[in-house]
CSV table of C-alpha atoms in Angstrom, one decimal:
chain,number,residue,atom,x,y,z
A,36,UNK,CA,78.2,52.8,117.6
A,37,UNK,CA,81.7,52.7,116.0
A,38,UNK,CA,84.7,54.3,118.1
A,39,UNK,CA,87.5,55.2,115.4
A,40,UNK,CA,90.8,56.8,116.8
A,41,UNK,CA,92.5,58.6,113.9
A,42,UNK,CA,96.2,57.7,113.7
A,43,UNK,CA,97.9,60.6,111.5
A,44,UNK,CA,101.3,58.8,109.6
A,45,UNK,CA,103.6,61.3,108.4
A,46,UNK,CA,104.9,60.5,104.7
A,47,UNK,CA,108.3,58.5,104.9
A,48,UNK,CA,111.2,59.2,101.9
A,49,UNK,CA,114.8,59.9,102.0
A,50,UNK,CA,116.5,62.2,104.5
A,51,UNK,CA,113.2,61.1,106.7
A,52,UNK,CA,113.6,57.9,107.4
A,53,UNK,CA,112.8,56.0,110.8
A,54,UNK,CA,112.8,52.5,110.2
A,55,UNK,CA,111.8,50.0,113.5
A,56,UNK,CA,114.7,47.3,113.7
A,57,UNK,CA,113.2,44.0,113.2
A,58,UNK,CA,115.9,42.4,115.0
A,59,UNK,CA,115.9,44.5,117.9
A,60,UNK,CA,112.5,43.9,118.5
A,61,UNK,CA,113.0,40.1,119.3
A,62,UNK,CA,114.8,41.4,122.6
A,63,UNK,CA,111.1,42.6,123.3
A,64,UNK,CA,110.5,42.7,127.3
A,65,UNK,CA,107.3,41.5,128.7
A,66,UNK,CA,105.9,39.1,126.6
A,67,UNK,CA,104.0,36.0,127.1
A,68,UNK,CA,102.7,33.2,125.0
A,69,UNK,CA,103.1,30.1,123.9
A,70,UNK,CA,101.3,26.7,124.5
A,71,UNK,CA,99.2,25.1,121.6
A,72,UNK,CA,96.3,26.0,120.2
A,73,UNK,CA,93.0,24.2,122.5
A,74,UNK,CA,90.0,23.3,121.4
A,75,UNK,CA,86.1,25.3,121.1
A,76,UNK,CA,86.0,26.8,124.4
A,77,UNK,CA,86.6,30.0,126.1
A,78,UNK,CA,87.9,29.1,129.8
A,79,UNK,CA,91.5,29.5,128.6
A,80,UNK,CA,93.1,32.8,130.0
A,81,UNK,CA,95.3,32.2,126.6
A,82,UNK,CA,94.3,33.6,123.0
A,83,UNK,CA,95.6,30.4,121.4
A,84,UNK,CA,92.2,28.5,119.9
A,85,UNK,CA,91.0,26.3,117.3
A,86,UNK,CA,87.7,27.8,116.6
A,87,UNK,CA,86.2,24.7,114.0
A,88,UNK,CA,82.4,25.9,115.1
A,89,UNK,CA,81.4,29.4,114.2
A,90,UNK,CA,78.4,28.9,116.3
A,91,UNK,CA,81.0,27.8,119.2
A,92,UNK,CA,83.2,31.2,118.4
A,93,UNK,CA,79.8,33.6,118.3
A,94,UNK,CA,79.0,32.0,121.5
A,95,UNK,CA,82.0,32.7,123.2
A,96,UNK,CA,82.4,36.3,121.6
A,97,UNK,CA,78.8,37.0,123.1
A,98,UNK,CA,79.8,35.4,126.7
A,99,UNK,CA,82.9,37.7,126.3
A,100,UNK,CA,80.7,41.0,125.3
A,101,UNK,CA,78.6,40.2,127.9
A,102,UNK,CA,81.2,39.5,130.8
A,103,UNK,CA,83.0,43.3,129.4
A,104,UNK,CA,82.4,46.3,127.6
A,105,UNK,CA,81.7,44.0,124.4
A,106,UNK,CA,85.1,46.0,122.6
A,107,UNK,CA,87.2,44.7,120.5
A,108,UNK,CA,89.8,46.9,119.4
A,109,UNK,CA,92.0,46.9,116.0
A,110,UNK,CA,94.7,48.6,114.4
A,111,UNK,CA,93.6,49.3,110.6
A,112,UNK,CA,94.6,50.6,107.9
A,113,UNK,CA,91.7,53.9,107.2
A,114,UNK,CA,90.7,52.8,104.3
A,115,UNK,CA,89.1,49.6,105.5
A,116,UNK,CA,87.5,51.2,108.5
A,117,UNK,CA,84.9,52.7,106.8
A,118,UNK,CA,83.0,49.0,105.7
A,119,UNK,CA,85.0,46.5,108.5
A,120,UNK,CA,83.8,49.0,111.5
A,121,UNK,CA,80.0,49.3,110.9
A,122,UNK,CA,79.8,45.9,109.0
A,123,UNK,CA,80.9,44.0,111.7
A,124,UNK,CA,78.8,46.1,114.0
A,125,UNK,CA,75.7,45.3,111.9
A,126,UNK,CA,76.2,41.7,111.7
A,127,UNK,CA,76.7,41.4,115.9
A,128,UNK,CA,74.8,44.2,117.2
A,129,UNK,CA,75.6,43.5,120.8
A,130,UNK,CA,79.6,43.8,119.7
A,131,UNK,CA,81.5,47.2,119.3
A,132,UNK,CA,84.8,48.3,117.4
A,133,UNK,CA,87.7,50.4,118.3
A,134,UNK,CA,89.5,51.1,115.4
A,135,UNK,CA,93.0,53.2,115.4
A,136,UNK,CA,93.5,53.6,111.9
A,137,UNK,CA,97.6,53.2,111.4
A,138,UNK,CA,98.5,51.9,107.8
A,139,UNK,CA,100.6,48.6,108.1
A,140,UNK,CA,104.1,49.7,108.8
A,141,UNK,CA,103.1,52.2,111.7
A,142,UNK,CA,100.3,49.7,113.1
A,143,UNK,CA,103.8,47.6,113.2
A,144,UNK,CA,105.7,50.5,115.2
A,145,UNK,CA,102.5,51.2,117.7
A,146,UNK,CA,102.1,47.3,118.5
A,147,UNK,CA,106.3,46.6,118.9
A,148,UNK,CA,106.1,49.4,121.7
A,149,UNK,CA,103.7,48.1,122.8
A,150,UNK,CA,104.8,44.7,123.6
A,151,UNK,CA,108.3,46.2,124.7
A,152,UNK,CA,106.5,48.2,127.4
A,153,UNK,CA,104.7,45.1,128.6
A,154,UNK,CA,101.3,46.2,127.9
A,155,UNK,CA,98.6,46.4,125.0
A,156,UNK,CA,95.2,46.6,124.4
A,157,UNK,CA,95.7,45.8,120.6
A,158,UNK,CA,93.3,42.5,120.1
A,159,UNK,CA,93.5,42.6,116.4
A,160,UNK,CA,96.7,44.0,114.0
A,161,UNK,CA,96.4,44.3,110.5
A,162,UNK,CA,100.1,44.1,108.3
A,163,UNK,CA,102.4,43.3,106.0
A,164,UNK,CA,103.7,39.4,106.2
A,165,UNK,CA,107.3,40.6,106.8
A,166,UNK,CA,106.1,41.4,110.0
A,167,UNK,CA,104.9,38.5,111.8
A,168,UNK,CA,108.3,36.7,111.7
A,169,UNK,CA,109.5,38.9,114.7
A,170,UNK,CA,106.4,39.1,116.7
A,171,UNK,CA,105.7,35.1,116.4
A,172,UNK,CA,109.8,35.1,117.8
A,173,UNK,CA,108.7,37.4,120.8
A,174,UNK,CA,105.8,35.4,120.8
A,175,UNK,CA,103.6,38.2,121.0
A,176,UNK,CA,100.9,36.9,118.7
A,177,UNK,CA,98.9,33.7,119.4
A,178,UNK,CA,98.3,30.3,117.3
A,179,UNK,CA,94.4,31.3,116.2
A,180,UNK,CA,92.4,29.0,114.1
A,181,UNK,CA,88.8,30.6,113.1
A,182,UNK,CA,86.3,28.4,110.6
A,183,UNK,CA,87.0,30.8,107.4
A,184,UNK,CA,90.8,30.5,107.7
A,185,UNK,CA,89.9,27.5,105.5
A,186,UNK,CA,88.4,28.9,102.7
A,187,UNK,CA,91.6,31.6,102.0
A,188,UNK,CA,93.3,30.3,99.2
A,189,UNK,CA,95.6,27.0,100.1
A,190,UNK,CA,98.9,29.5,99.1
A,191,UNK,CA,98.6,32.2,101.0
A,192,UNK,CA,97.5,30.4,104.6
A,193,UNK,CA,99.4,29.9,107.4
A,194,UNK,CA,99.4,26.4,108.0
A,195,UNK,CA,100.0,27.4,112.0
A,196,UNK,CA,97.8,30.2,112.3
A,197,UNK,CA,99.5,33.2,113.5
A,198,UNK,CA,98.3,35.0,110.9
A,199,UNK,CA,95.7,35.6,108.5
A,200,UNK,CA,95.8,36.9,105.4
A,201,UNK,CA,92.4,39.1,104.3
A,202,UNK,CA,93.3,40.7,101.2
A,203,UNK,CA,95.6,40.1,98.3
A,204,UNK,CA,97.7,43.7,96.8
A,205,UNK,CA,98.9,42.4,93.6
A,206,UNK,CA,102.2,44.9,93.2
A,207,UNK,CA,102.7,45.9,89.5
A,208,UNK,CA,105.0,48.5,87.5
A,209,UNK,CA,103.0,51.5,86.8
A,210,UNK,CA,103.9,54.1,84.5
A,211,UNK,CA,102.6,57.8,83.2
A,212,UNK,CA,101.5,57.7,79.7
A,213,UNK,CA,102.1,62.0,79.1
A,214,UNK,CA,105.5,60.8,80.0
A,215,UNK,CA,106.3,57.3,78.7
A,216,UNK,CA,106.2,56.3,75.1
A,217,UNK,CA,106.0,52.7,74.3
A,218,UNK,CA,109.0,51.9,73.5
A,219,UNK,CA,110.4,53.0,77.2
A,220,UNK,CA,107.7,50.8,78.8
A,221,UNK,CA,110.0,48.3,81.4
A,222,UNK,CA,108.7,44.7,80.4
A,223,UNK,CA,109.9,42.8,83.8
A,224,UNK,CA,111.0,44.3,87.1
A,225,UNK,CA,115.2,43.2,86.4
A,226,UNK,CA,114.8,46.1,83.9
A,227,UNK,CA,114.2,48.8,86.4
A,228,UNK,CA,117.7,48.6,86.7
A,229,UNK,CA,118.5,49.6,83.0
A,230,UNK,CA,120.1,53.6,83.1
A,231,UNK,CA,117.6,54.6,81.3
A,232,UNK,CA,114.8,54.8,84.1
A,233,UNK,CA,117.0,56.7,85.9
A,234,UNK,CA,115.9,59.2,87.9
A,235,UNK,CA,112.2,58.3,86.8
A,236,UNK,CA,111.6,55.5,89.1
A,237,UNK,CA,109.4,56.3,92.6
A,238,UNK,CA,108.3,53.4,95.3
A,239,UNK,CA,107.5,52.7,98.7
A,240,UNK,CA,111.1,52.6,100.7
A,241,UNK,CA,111.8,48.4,100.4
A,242,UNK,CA,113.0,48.2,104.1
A,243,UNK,CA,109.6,49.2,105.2
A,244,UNK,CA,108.5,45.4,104.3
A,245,UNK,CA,105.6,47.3,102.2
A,246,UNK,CA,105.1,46.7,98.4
A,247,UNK,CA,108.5,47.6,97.0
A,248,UNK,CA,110.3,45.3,99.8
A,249,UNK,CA,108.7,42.5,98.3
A,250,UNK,CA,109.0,43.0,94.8
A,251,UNK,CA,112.0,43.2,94.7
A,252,UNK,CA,113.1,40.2,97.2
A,253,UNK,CA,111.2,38.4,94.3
A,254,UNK,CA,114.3,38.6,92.3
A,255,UNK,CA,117.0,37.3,94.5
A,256,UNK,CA,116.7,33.5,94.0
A,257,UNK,CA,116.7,33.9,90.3
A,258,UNK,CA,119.8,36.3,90.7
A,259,UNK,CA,121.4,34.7,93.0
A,260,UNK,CA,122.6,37.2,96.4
A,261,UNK,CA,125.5,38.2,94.5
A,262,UNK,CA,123.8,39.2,91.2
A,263,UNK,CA,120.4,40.5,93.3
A,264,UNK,CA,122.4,42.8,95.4
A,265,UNK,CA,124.6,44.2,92.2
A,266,UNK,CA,121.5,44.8,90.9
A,267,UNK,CA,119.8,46.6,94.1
A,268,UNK,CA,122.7,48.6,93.5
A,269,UNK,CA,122.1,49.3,90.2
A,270,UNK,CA,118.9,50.4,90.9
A,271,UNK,CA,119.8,52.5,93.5
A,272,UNK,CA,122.3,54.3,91.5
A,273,UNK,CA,119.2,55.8,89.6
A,274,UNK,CA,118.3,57.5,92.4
A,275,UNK,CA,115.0,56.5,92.8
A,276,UNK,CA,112.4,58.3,94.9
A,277,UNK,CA,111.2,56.8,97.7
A,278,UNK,CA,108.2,57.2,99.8
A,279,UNK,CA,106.0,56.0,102.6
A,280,UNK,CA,103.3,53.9,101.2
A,281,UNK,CA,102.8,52.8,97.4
A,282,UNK,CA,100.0,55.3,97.7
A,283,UNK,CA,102.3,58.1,98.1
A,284,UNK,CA,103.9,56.4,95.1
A,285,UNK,CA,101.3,56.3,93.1
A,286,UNK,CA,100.0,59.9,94.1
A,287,UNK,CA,103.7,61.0,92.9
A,288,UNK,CA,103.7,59.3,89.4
A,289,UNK,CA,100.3,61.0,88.9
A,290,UNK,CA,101.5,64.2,89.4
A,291,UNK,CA,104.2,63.7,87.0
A,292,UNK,CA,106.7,63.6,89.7
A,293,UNK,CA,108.4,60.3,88.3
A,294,UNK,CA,107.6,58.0,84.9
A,295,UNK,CA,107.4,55.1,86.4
A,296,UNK,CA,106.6,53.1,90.0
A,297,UNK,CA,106.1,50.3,91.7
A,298,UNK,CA,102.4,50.4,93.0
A,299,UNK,CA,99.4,48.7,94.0
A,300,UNK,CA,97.5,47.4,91.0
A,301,UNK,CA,94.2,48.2,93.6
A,302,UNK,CA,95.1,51.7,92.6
A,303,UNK,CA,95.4,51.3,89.2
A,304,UNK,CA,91.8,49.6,88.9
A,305,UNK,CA,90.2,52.1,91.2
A,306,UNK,CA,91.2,55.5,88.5
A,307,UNK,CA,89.1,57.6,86.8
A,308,UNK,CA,88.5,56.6,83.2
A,309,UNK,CA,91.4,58.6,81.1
A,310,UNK,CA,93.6,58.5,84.1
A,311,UNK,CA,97.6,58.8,82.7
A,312,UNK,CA,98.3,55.6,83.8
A,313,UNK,CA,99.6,52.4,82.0
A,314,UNK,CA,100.3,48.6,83.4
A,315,UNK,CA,102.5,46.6,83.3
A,316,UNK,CA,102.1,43.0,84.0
A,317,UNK,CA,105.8,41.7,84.8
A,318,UNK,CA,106.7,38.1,84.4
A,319,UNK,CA,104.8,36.7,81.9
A,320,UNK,CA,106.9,35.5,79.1
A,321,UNK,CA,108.9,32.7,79.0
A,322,UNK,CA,110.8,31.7,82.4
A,323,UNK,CA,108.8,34.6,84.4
A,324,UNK,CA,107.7,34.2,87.4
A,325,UNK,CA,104.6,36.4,87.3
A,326,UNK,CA,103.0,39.0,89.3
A,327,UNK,CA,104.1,39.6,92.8
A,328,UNK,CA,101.1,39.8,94.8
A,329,UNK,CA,100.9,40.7,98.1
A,330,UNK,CA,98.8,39.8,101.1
A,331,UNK,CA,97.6,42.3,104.2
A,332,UNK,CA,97.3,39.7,107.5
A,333,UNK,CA,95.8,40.3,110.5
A,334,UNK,CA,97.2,39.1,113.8
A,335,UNK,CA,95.9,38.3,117.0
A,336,UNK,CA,97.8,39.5,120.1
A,337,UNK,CA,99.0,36.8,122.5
A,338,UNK,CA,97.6,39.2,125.0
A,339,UNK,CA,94.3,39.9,123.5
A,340,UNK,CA,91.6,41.4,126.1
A,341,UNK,CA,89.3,39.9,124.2
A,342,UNK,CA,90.5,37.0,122.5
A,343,UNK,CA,87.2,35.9,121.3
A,344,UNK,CA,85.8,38.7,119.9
A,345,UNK,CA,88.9,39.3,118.2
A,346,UNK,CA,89.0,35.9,116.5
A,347,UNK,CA,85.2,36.7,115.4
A,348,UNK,CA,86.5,40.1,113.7
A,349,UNK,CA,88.7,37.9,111.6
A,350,UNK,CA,86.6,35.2,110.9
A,351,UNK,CA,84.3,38.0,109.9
A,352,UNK,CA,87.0,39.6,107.7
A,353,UNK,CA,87.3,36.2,106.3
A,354,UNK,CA,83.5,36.1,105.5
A,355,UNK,CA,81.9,36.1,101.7
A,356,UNK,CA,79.3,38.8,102.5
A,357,UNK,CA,81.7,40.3,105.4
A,358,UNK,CA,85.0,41.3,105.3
A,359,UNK,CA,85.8,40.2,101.5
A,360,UNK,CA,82.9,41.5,100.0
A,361,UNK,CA,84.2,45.2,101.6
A,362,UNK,CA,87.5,45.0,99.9
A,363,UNK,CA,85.6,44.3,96.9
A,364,UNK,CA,83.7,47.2,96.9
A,365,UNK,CA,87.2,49.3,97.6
A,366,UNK,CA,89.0,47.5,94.1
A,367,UNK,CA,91.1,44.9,96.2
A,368,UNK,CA,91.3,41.5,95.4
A,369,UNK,CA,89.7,39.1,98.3
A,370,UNK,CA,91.9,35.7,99.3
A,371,UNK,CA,88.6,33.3,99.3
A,372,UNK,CA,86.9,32.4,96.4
A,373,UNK,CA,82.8,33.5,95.2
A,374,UNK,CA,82.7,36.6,96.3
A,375,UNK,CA,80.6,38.6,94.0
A,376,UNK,CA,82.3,41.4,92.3
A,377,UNK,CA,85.7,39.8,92.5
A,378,UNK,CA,86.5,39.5,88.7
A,379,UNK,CA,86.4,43.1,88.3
A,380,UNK,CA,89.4,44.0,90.8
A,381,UNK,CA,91.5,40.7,90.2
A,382,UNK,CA,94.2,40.4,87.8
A,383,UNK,CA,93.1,39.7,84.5
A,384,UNK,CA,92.3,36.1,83.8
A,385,UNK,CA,95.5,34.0,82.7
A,386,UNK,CA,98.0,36.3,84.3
A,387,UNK,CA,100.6,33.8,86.1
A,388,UNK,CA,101.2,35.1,89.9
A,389,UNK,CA,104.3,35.0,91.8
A,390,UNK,CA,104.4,31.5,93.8
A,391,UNK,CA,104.9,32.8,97.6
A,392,UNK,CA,106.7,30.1,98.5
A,393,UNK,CA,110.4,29.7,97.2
A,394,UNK,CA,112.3,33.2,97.7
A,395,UNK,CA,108.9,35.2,99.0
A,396,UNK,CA,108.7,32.2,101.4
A,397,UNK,CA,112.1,33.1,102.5
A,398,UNK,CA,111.3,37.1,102.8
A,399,UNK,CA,108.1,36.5,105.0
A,400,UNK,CA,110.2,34.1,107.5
A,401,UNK,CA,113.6,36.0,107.7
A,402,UNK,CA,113.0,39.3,106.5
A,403,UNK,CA,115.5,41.1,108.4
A,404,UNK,CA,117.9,39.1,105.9
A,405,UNK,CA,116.3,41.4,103.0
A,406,UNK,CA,115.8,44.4,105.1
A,407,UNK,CA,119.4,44.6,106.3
A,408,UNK,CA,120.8,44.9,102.7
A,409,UNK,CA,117.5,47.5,101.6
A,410,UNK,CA,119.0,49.7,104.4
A,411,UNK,CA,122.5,49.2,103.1
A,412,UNK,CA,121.8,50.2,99.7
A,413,UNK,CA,118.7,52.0,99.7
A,414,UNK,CA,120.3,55.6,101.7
């Protein structure tokens, strides 16, 4: 039977603020960790594994459910609850889920007090990438290699395991087309800063490390720091709205709120036919770098209860007919290949994708770097 604790977030936007300082959290008290990853066994008192045998890692995960309550509890975003808690339930019957369902940035909050007070029961964390980076520092999340970590696409995995990406959120610009004619539709993301979308523009606050924070760090090696924060600037002298999530973003520009966002293109996909929404597809011509695309990871606590269980949940995230054929069926866009149903939510065919190595390498491994000039300019 699933156990689902409901997490309420309360919408984020200027004048409401409360942003978690990466960098202080790397003074984190209480934390253990460390060592290398071992091999298919479960006598290790540490999360860090190498899991090459799914048969090995059910076997442990059953051992585990059998030695406890057989729980293995996750922070989630709610709308992947309602398939990843009874899914996973299904496949191991003699497992159970406890899911608190906190969208990434505060399942980030909840698990950095956590591990500041010394003590969690988190085994499994869903979030954005710009979040590991200080948690693998405080080393508060453990080296975990499951089987299916090798079938996620080559450029989105971790070659050291402490974290695993589940889901790809292609970010595009979204506009309203009862507001927009076709000659105002932005062509790349530089020209959110033209005046002309002033005052139109709404998107998730970039210092959040969400959607928006990543977009736009997308820019800076092509701009230089200089020319990237000039045009931050410029972008921020258009007053733009900002919100919690690019949900809220996208719930704002349907409305009629603002023209224009930067959004989730898994929203875009999943509207009603005759929606008021246009795409646009940035960084496609000539010396673009393509469509930013985002992944959700999930981490495993270095402090895990129940380490193999929780590996187990994210192998079975990572699993054709698991997981990724559940964000299917929600319109987002799974990180392995085959799974039915996945050329209906992906980016249309021949649309070039932002590499995430070069500058988005640089935002997932030092994002306080980005965040500390979003909070500078960004009010």
């Amino acid at each position: 039977m699933k156990s689902i604790s409901r997490t309420v977030r309360s919408p984020l936007g200027r004048g409401a603020i409360v942003v978690l300082s990466m960098g202080a959290i790397l003074a984190l008290a209480g934390c253990s960790g460390g060592g290398s990853p071992s091999g298919d066994s479960s006598g290790s008192d540490s999360a860090n594994k190498t899991w090459t045998s799914e048969a090995a890692l059910v076997k442990a995960a059953k051992a585990e459910a059998k030695a406890g309550d057989g729980t293995v509890n996750i922070y989630m975003a709610p709308e992947y609850t309602p398939f990843a808690v009874p899914g996973f339930e299904k496949a191991y019957p003699w497992a159970k889920v406890n899911a608190t369902e906190l969208e990434p940035v505060p399942a980030v909050a909840k698990f950095s007090a956590e591990v500041s007070a010394g003590f969690s029961n988190s085994d499994v964390v869903f979030m954005h990438t710009s979040g590991v980076q200080t948690f693998k520092s405080a080393k508060a999340i453990a080296q975990v290699t499951v089987p299916n970590d090798s079938k996620v696409d080559p450029g989105l995995q971790d070659p050291n395991h402490y974290f695993h990406p589940v889901v790809e959120l292609p970010e595009v610009i979204l506009y309203n087309t009862s507001l927009v004619s076709k000659s105002d539709i932005p062509a790349n993301v530089k020209d959110l800063s033209d005046p002309k979308y002033a005052g139109n523009l709404v998107m998730d606050t970039p210092q959040l490390g969400g959607p928006a924070g990543f977009v736009l760090a997308s820019e800076r090696s092509s701009l230089g720091d200089a020319g990237w924060k000039d045009w931050l600037q410029q972008i921020e002298n258009g007053k733009p709205s900002l919100t919690g999530t690019s949900s809220d973003s996208y719930a704002s520009l349907l409305r009629g709120d603002k023209s224009y966002c930067i959004c989730s293109y898994g929203d875009y996909i999943s509207q009603k036919p005759g929606t008021p929404v246009g795409l646009v597809a940035y960084g496609q011509g000539s010396g673009g770098n393509g469509v930013v695309v985002e992944p959700i990871v999930g981490v495993i606590s270095n402090t895990a209860p129940h380490p193999a269980l929780a590996a187990l949940f994210v192998n079975w995230m990572l699993s054709a007919d698991g997981g990724q054929a559940g964000f299917v069926s929600t319109s987002r866009v799974p990180v392995i290949t085959g799974v039915p149903g996945s050329d209906a939510v992906s980016l249309p065919s021949g649309t070039k994708v932002f590499p995430l190595v070069s500058d988005l390498g640089a935002y997932i491994t030092d994002p306080d770097t980005f965040n500390s000039v979003y909070k500078d300019i960004f009010k």
